[in-house]
PDB file of C-alpha atoms in Angstrom:
ATOM      1  CA  MET G 547       3.582-127.258 -49.190  1.00 77.00           C
ATOM      2  CA  SER G 548       4.613-127.045 -52.838  1.00 89.00           C
ATOM      3  CA  MET G 549       3.918-124.084 -55.081  1.00 90.00           C
ATOM      4  CA  THR G 550       1.768-126.271 -57.360  1.00 93.00           C
ATOM      5  CA  GLU G 551      -0.488-127.222 -54.460  1.00 92.00           C
ATOM      6  CA  ARG G 552      -0.757-123.591 -53.413  1.00 93.00           C
ATOM      7  CA  ILE G 553      -1.719-122.550 -56.966  1.00 95.00           C
ATOM      8  CA  LEU G 554      -4.374-125.279 -57.125  1.00 95.00           C
ATOM      9  CA  TYR G 555      -5.900-124.055 -53.865  1.00 95.00           C
ATOM     10  CA  TRP G 556      -5.978-120.506 -55.189  1.00 96.00           C
ATOM     11  CA  ILE G 557      -7.595-121.615 -58.464  1.00 97.00           C
ATOM     12  CA  SER G 558     -10.335-123.386 -56.455  1.00 97.00           C
ATOM     13  CA  ILE G 559     -10.885-120.325 -54.278  1.00 97.00           C
ATOM     14  CA  VAL G 560     -11.105-117.964 -57.265  1.00 97.00           C
ATOM     15  CA  ALA G 561     -13.479-120.351 -59.094  1.00 97.00           C
ATOM     16  CA  LEU G 562     -15.731-120.563 -56.024  1.00 97.00           C
ATOM     17  CA  ILE G 563     -15.763-116.776 -55.611  1.00 97.00           C
ATOM     18  CA  ALA G 564     -16.657-116.360 -59.314  1.00 98.00           C
ATOM     19  CA  ALA G 565     -19.479-118.902 -58.932  1.00 97.00           C
ATOM     20  CA  LEU G 566     -20.742-117.082 -55.817  1.00 97.00           C
ATOM     21  CA  ILE G 567     -20.809-113.765 -57.673  1.00 97.00           C
ATOM     22  CA  GLY G 568     -22.671-115.399 -60.586  1.00 96.00           C
ATOM     23  CA  VAL G 569     -25.293-117.009 -58.348  1.00 96.00           C
ATOM     24  CA  LYS G 570     -25.694-113.782 -56.364  1.00 96.00           C
ATOM     25  CA  ALA G 571     -26.354-111.880 -59.606  1.00 96.00           C
ATOM     26  CA  ASP G 572     -28.904-114.519 -60.654  1.00 94.00           C
ATOM     27  CA  ILE G 573     -30.649-114.219 -57.277  1.00 94.00           C
ATOM     28  CA  SER G 574     -30.855-110.418 -57.611  1.00 95.00           C
ATOM     29  CA  LYS G 575     -32.459-110.796 -61.058  1.00 93.00           C
ATOM     30  CA  LEU G 576     -34.893-113.408 -59.769  1.00 91.00           C
ATOM     31  CA  GLU G 577     -35.847-111.256 -56.772  1.00 92.00           C
ATOM     32  CA  GLN G 578     -36.534-108.353 -59.103  1.00 92.00           C
ATOM     33  CA  LYS G 579     -38.614-110.580 -61.381  1.00 87.00           C
ATOM     34  CA  LEU G 580     -40.512-111.986 -58.409  1.00 87.00           C
ATOM     35  CA  GLN G 581     -41.296-108.478 -57.242  1.00 88.00           C
ATOM     36  CA  GLU G 582     -42.641-107.618 -60.714  1.00 86.00           C
ATOM     37  CA  VAL G 583     -44.737-110.808 -60.840  1.00 80.00           C
ATOM     38  CA  THR G 584     -46.139-110.190 -57.350  1.00 81.00           C
ATOM     39  CA  GLN G 585     -46.925-106.583 -58.215  1.00 83.00           C
ATOM     40  CA  ALA G 586     -48.645-107.602 -61.466  1.00 79.00           C
ATOM     41  CA  ALA G 587     -50.654-110.264 -59.622  1.00 71.00           C
ATOM     42  CA  SER G 588     -51.790-107.839 -56.925  1.00 75.00           C
ATOM     43  CA  GLU G 589     -52.759-105.234 -59.530  1.00 75.00           C
ATOM     44  CA  GLY G 590     -54.708-107.903 -61.423  1.00 66.00           C
ATOM     45  CA  GLY G 591     -56.456-108.891 -58.191  1.00 60.00           C
ATOM     46  CA  GLU G 592     -57.439-105.297 -57.437  1.00 61.00           C
ATOM     47  CA  GLU G 593     -58.911-104.848 -60.933  1.00 59.00           C
ATOM     48  CA  GLU G 594     -61.064-107.957 -60.449  1.00 54.00           C
TER      49      GLU G 594
ATOM     50  CA  MET W 754       4.262-121.089 -41.878  1.00 77.00           C
ATOM     51  CA  ASN W 755       3.758-124.733 -40.987  1.00 87.00           C
ATOM     52  CA  PRO W 756       2.561-126.489 -44.213  1.00 85.00           C
ATOM     53  CA  LYS W 757      -0.119-128.403 -42.295  1.00 90.00           C
ATOM     54  CA  ILE W 758      -1.613-125.202 -40.898  1.00 92.00           C
ATOM     55  CA  GLU W 759      -1.425-123.480 -44.273  1.00 92.00           C
ATOM     56  CA  ARG W 760      -3.214-126.429 -45.909  1.00 93.00           C
ATOM     57  CA  LEU W 761      -5.892-126.353 -43.198  1.00 94.00           C
ATOM     58  CA  ILE W 762      -6.446-122.633 -43.797  1.00 95.00           C
ATOM     59  CA  TYR W 763      -6.884-123.177 -47.550  1.00 95.00           C
ATOM     60  CA  LEU W 764      -9.256-126.098 -46.990  1.00 96.00           C
ATOM     61  CA  GLY W 765     -11.233-124.061 -44.437  1.00 97.00           C
ATOM     62  CA  VAL W 766     -11.658-121.173 -46.877  1.00 97.00           C
ATOM     63  CA  ILE W 767     -12.749-123.587 -49.629  1.00 97.00           C
ATOM     64  CA  ALA W 768     -15.234-125.270 -47.262  1.00 97.00           C
ATOM     65  CA  VAL W 769     -16.759-121.931 -46.208  1.00 97.00           C
ATOM     66  CA  LEU W 770     -17.064-120.769 -49.824  1.00 97.00           C
ATOM     67  CA  SER W 771     -18.622-124.104 -50.851  1.00 97.00           C
ATOM     68  CA  LEU W 772     -21.191-123.892 -48.054  1.00 97.00           C
ATOM     69  CA  ALA W 773     -22.049-120.315 -49.027  1.00 97.00           C
ATOM     70  CA  LEU W 774     -22.464-121.413 -52.652  1.00 97.00           C
ATOM     71  CA  LEU W 775     -24.706-124.284 -51.579  1.00 96.00           C
ATOM     72  CA  ALA W 776     -26.886-121.957 -49.489  1.00 96.00           C
ATOM     73  CA  LEU W 777     -27.203-119.453 -52.335  1.00 95.00           C
ATOM     74  CA  GLY W 778     -27.986-122.281 -54.782  1.00 94.00           C
ATOM     75  CA  LYS W 779     -30.827-123.457 -52.544  1.00 92.00           C
ATOM     76  CA  LYS W 780     -32.148-119.907 -52.309  1.00 93.00           C
ATOM     77  CA  GLU W 781     -32.047-119.614 -56.105  1.00 91.00           C
ATOM     78  CA  ILE W 782     -34.034-122.842 -56.520  1.00 88.00           C
ATOM     79  CA  GLU W 783     -36.650-121.622 -54.022  1.00 87.00           C
ATOM     80  CA  LEU W 784     -36.944-118.291 -55.855  1.00 89.00           C
ATOM     81  CA  ARG W 785     -37.308-120.016 -59.225  1.00 86.00           C
ATOM     82  CA  LYS W 786     -40.203-122.077 -57.825  1.00 86.00           C
ATOM     83  CA  GLN W 787     -42.085-118.863 -57.054  1.00 86.00           C
ATOM     84  CA  ILE W 788     -41.672-117.369 -60.517  1.00 88.00           C
ATOM     85  CA  PRO W 789     -43.857-118.889 -63.221  1.00 90.00           C
ATOM     86  CA  ILE W 790     -42.416-119.414 -66.700  1.00 91.00           C
ATOM     87  CA  THR W 791     -44.300-117.865 -69.616  1.00 91.00           C
ATOM     88  CA  ALA W 792     -45.335-119.861 -72.688  1.00 93.00           C
ATOM     89  CA  GLN W 793     -42.862-117.863 -74.787  1.00 94.00           C
ATOM     90  CA  GLU W 794     -39.955-118.565 -72.407  1.00 92.00           C
ATOM     91  CA  LEU W 795     -40.810-122.266 -72.376  1.00 94.00           C
ATOM     92  CA  TYR W 796     -41.030-122.348 -76.174  1.00 94.00           C
ATOM     93  CA  GLU W 797     -37.590-120.731 -76.443  1.00 94.00           C
ATOM     94  CA  LYS W 798     -36.099-123.164 -73.927  1.00 92.00           C
ATOM     95  CA  LEU W 799     -37.562-126.176 -75.730  1.00 91.00           C
ATOM     96  CA  GLY W 800     -36.089-124.956 -78.988  1.00 90.00           C
ATOM     97  CA  ASN W 801     -32.613-124.898 -77.467  1.00 89.00           C
ATOM     98  CA  PRO W 802     -31.046-128.385 -77.686  1.00 87.00           C
ATOM     99  CA  LYS W 803     -28.545-127.444 -74.950  1.00 87.00           C
ATOM    100  CA  VAL W 804     -31.342-127.040 -72.414  1.00 86.00           C
ATOM    101  CA  THR W 805     -32.775-130.185 -70.861  1.00 89.00           C
ATOM    102  CA  ILE W 806     -36.232-129.610 -69.528  1.00 92.00           C
ATOM    103  CA  GLN W 807     -38.992-131.958 -68.422  1.00 93.00           C
ATOM    104  CA  ILE W 808     -42.628-131.033 -68.954  1.00 94.00           C
ATOM    105  CA  ILE W 809     -45.147-132.595 -66.623  1.00 94.00           C
ATOM    106  CA  ASP W 810     -48.781-132.311 -67.699  1.00 94.00           C
ATOM    107  CA  VAL W 811     -51.180-132.528 -64.757  1.00 94.00           C
ATOM    108  CA  ARG W 812     -54.451-132.229 -66.702  1.00 93.00           C
ATOM    109  CA  PRO W 813     -56.702-135.293 -66.965  1.00 92.00           C
ATOM    110  CA  TYR W 814     -55.183-137.859 -69.340  1.00 90.00           C
ATOM    111  CA  GLU W 815     -58.363-138.452 -71.338  1.00 87.00           C
ATOM    112  CA  VAL W 816     -62.103-137.881 -71.083  1.00 82.00           C
ATOM    113  CA  SER W 817     -64.902-140.375 -71.380  1.00 77.00           C
ATOM    114  CA  GLU W 818     -66.755-140.672 -74.704  1.00 75.00           C
ATOM    115  CA  GLU W 819     -69.798-138.884 -73.266  1.00 73.00           C
ATOM    116  CA  GLU W 820     -67.717-135.932 -72.116  1.00 73.00           C
ATOM    117  CA  GLU W 821     -65.621-135.754 -75.289  1.00 70.00           C
ATOM    118  CA  ASP W 822     -68.149-133.659 -77.248  1.00 72.00           C
ATOM    119  CA  GLU W 823     -68.473-131.046 -74.518  1.00 76.00           C
ATOM    120  CA  ALA W 824     -64.807-130.924 -73.509  1.00 76.00           C
ATOM    121  CA  ASP W 825     -62.376-128.576 -75.171  1.00 83.00           C
ATOM    122  CA  GLU W 826     -59.247-130.137 -76.679  1.00 83.00           C
ATOM    123  CA  ILE W 827     -56.998-128.316 -74.236  1.00 84.00           C
ATOM    124  CA  ASP W 828     -58.910-129.715 -71.259  1.00 88.00           C
ATOM    125  CA  TYR W 829     -57.144-133.073 -71.402  1.00 90.00           C
ATOM    126  CA  TYR W 830     -53.804-134.582 -72.411  1.00 92.00           C
ATOM    127  CA  THR W 831     -54.889-136.740 -75.359  1.00 90.00           C
ATOM    128  CA  GLY W 832     -56.801-133.777 -76.836  1.00 89.00           C
ATOM    129  CA  ALA W 833     -53.722-131.553 -77.065  1.00 91.00           C
ATOM    130  CA  HIS W 834     -50.404-131.382 -75.257  1.00 93.00           C
ATOM    131  CA  ILE W 835     -47.006-129.753 -75.516  1.00 94.00           C
ATOM    132  CA  PRO W 836     -44.720-132.031 -77.572  1.00 92.00           C
ATOM    133  CA  GLY W 837     -42.725-134.282 -75.258  1.00 90.00           C
ATOM    134  CA  ALA W 838     -44.917-133.575 -72.203  1.00 93.00           C
ATOM    135  CA  ILE W 839     -45.280-136.428 -69.731  1.00 94.00           C
ATOM    136  CA  PRO W 840     -48.805-136.992 -68.380  1.00 93.00           C
ATOM    137  CA  LEU W 841     -49.204-137.076 -64.587  1.00 93.00           C
ATOM    138  CA  PRO W 842     -52.900-136.256 -63.979  1.00 92.00           C
ATOM    139  CA  ASP W 843     -53.485-134.359 -60.692  1.00 90.00           C
ATOM    140  CA  CYS W 844     -49.841-135.088 -59.929  1.00 89.00           C
ATOM    141  CA  ASP W 845     -51.000-138.533 -58.870  1.00 88.00           C
ATOM    142  CA  GLU W 846     -48.832-141.469 -59.961  1.00 89.00           C
ATOM    143  CA  SER W 847     -51.791-143.858 -59.805  1.00 89.00           C
ATOM    144  CA  LYS W 848     -53.560-141.903 -62.586  1.00 87.00           C
ATOM    145  CA  ALA W 849     -50.580-141.754 -64.952  1.00 88.00           C
ATOM    146  CA  PRO W 850     -49.938-144.282 -67.735  1.00 88.00           C
ATOM    147  CA  GLU W 851     -47.353-146.832 -66.619  1.00 88.00           C
ATOM    148  CA  GLU W 852     -45.092-146.017 -69.561  1.00 87.00           C
ATOM    149  CA  ALA W 853     -45.048-142.339 -68.561  1.00 89.00           C
ATOM    150  CA  LEU W 854     -44.025-143.047 -64.953  1.00 90.00           C
ATOM    151  CA  LYS W 855     -40.790-144.664 -66.144  1.00 88.00           C
ATOM    152  CA  HIS W 856     -39.735-141.403 -67.800  1.00 90.00           C
ATOM    153  CA  ILE W 857     -40.360-139.024 -64.894  1.00 92.00           C
ATOM    154  CA  ASN W 858     -37.115-137.800 -63.367  1.00 91.00           C
ATOM    155  CA  PRO W 859     -37.542-135.760 -60.148  1.00 91.00           C
ATOM    156  CA  TYR W 860     -34.054-134.241 -60.476  1.00 92.00           C
ATOM    157  CA  LEU W 861     -34.475-132.668 -63.925  1.00 92.00           C
ATOM    158  CA  PRO W 862     -35.557-129.022 -64.306  1.00 92.00           C
ATOM    159  CA  THR W 863     -39.325-129.383 -64.605  1.00 93.00           C
ATOM    160  CA  VAL W 864     -42.234-127.262 -65.850  1.00 94.00           C
ATOM    161  CA  ILE W 865     -45.717-128.097 -64.586  1.00 95.00           C
ATOM    162  CA  VAL W 866     -48.516-127.651 -67.115  1.00 95.00           C
ATOM    163  CA  SER W 867     -52.086-127.432 -65.897  1.00 93.00           C
ATOM    164  CA  LYS W 868     -55.124-126.180 -67.816  1.00 92.00           C
ATOM    165  CA  ASP W 869     -54.834-122.571 -66.621  1.00 90.00           C
ATOM    166  CA  GLY W 870     -51.650-122.443 -64.520  1.00 89.00           C
ATOM    167  CA  ASP W 871     -53.500-123.242 -61.284  1.00 88.00           C
ATOM    168  CA  PRO W 872     -51.112-122.424 -58.366  1.00 87.00           C
ATOM    169  CA  GLU W 873     -52.772-125.007 -56.073  1.00 89.00           C
ATOM    170  CA  ILE W 874     -51.984-128.024 -58.245  1.00 90.00           C
ATOM    171  CA  PHE W 875     -48.523-126.560 -58.833  1.00 91.00           C
ATOM    172  CA  LYS W 876     -47.880-126.397 -55.074  1.00 89.00           C
ATOM    173  CA  LYS W 877     -48.940-130.020 -54.722  1.00 88.00           C
ATOM    174  CA  CYS W 878     -46.710-131.085 -57.594  1.00 90.00           C
ATOM    175  CA  ALA W 879     -43.708-128.902 -56.739  1.00 88.00           C
ATOM    176  CA  GLU W 880     -42.898-131.064 -53.718  1.00 88.00           C
ATOM    177  CA  LYS W 881     -42.074-133.974 -56.004  1.00 90.00           C
ATOM    178  CA  PHE W 882     -39.436-132.185 -58.068  1.00 91.00           C
ATOM    179  CA  THR W 883     -36.173-130.499 -57.158  1.00 88.00           C
ATOM    180  CA  ILE W 884     -36.150-127.675 -59.714  1.00 88.00           C
ATOM    181  CA  VAL W 885     -39.664-126.787 -60.783  1.00 92.00           C
ATOM    182  CA  GLN W 886     -41.627-123.922 -62.358  1.00 92.00           C
ATOM    183  CA  ASN W 887     -45.279-123.389 -63.183  1.00 93.00           C
ATOM    184  CA  LEU W 888     -46.354-122.601 -66.752  1.00 94.00           C
ATOM    185  CA  GLN W 889     -48.094-119.225 -66.463  1.00 91.00           C
ATOM    186  CA  GLY W 890     -51.593-119.493 -67.911  1.00 91.00           C
ATOM    187  CA  GLY W 891     -51.104-123.239 -68.384  1.00 93.00           C
ATOM    188  CA  MET W 892     -52.147-125.025 -71.574  1.00 93.00           C
ATOM    189  CA  GLU W 893     -54.590-122.215 -72.386  1.00 93.00           C
ATOM    190  CA  ALA W 894     -51.704-119.733 -72.693  1.00 93.00           C
ATOM    191  CA  TRP W 895     -49.637-122.166 -74.797  1.00 94.00           C
ATOM    192  CA  ASP W 896     -52.617-122.723 -77.104  1.00 93.00           C
ATOM    193  CA  GLU W 897     -53.387-119.000 -77.385  1.00 93.00           C
ATOM    194  CA  GLU W 898     -49.801-118.279 -78.465  1.00 92.00           C
ATOM    195  CA  GLY W 899     -50.225-120.845 -81.237  1.00 92.00           C
ATOM    196  CA  TYR W 900     -47.168-122.897 -80.307  1.00 93.00           C
ATOM    197  CA  PRO W 901     -46.859-126.508 -81.568  1.00 92.00           C
ATOM    198  CA  GLU W 902     -49.076-129.127 -79.984  1.00 91.00           C
ATOM    199  CA  ASP W 903     -49.356-132.891 -80.213  1.00 90.00           C
ATOM    200  CA  GLU W 904     -52.448-134.962 -79.694  1.00 88.00           C
ATOM    201  CA  GLY W 905     -53.181-138.534 -78.782  1.00 88.00           C
ATOM    202  CA  GLU W 906     -51.715-141.032 -76.361  1.00 88.00           C
ATOM    203  CA  TYR W 907     -48.383-140.565 -74.596  1.00 89.00           C
ATOM    204  CA  GLU W 908     -45.508-141.808 -76.711  1.00 85.00           C
ATOM    205  CA  PRO W 909     -42.229-142.379 -74.892  1.00 82.00           C
ATOM    206  CA  PRO W 910     -39.151-140.897 -76.572  1.00 78.00           C
ATOM    207  CA  ALA W 911     -37.422-143.232 -79.016  1.00 68.00           C
ATOM    208  CA  ALA W 912     -34.216-144.831 -77.684  1.00 59.00           C
ATOM    209  CA  GLY W 913     -31.195-142.886 -78.844  1.00 48.00           C
ATOM    210  CA  GLY W 914     -33.320-139.902 -79.855  1.00 46.00           C
ATOM    211  CA  GLY W 915     -31.721-136.480 -79.648  1.00 45.00           C
ATOM    212  CA  GLY W 916     -32.632-133.703 -77.247  1.00 45.00           C
ATOM    213  CA  GLY W 917     -35.075-130.882 -77.866  1.00 47.00           C
ATOM    214  CA  CYS W 918     -38.771-131.410 -78.291  1.00 52.00           C
ATOM    215  CA  LEU W 919     -39.601-128.901 -80.995  1.00 58.00           C
TER     216      LEU W 919
END
């Protein structure tokens, strides 16, 4: 296996790991937002 | 190490990472469906020409002449709608104008607009689109914020027109 091929594989792996970290961060934000929305909705329901 | 085995290891790692990314992507889409978008967020997104977003309006398309005096403008599509919104009353293709049906793309990020952000109609409609969010407070919230509105019949976008609705 040539060095070029090896480097290309590594670039793909690093890009995929970066994408995974990005998506994971997005999911954490969304989960937090969902929790806030759910909490606000339940508080609104209790007031009614 | 045998080059074939080394290549297989690299490909295996890439396959596992791709599958994990796919699973997380699906989870993200599901989460987004559960979080409504506010009128302000939608307004900001529409003002950004880099963001492609489809607005589906599920309110009745028009009201009869008898009902027109009693109905509020935001009760129906021809009375007032978000610029660029595509009418799909009750999320039922049979009730939508033929011209509008041609412009509905189920794979575009979509925002569902009802009169008051009704979660029931959103649930019904969400099944038809891949990436979809509900407009919190619906057309009432958009109108209260004083954001731009159009009125009248659905007008398909002009051929070659640029992106961005506002």
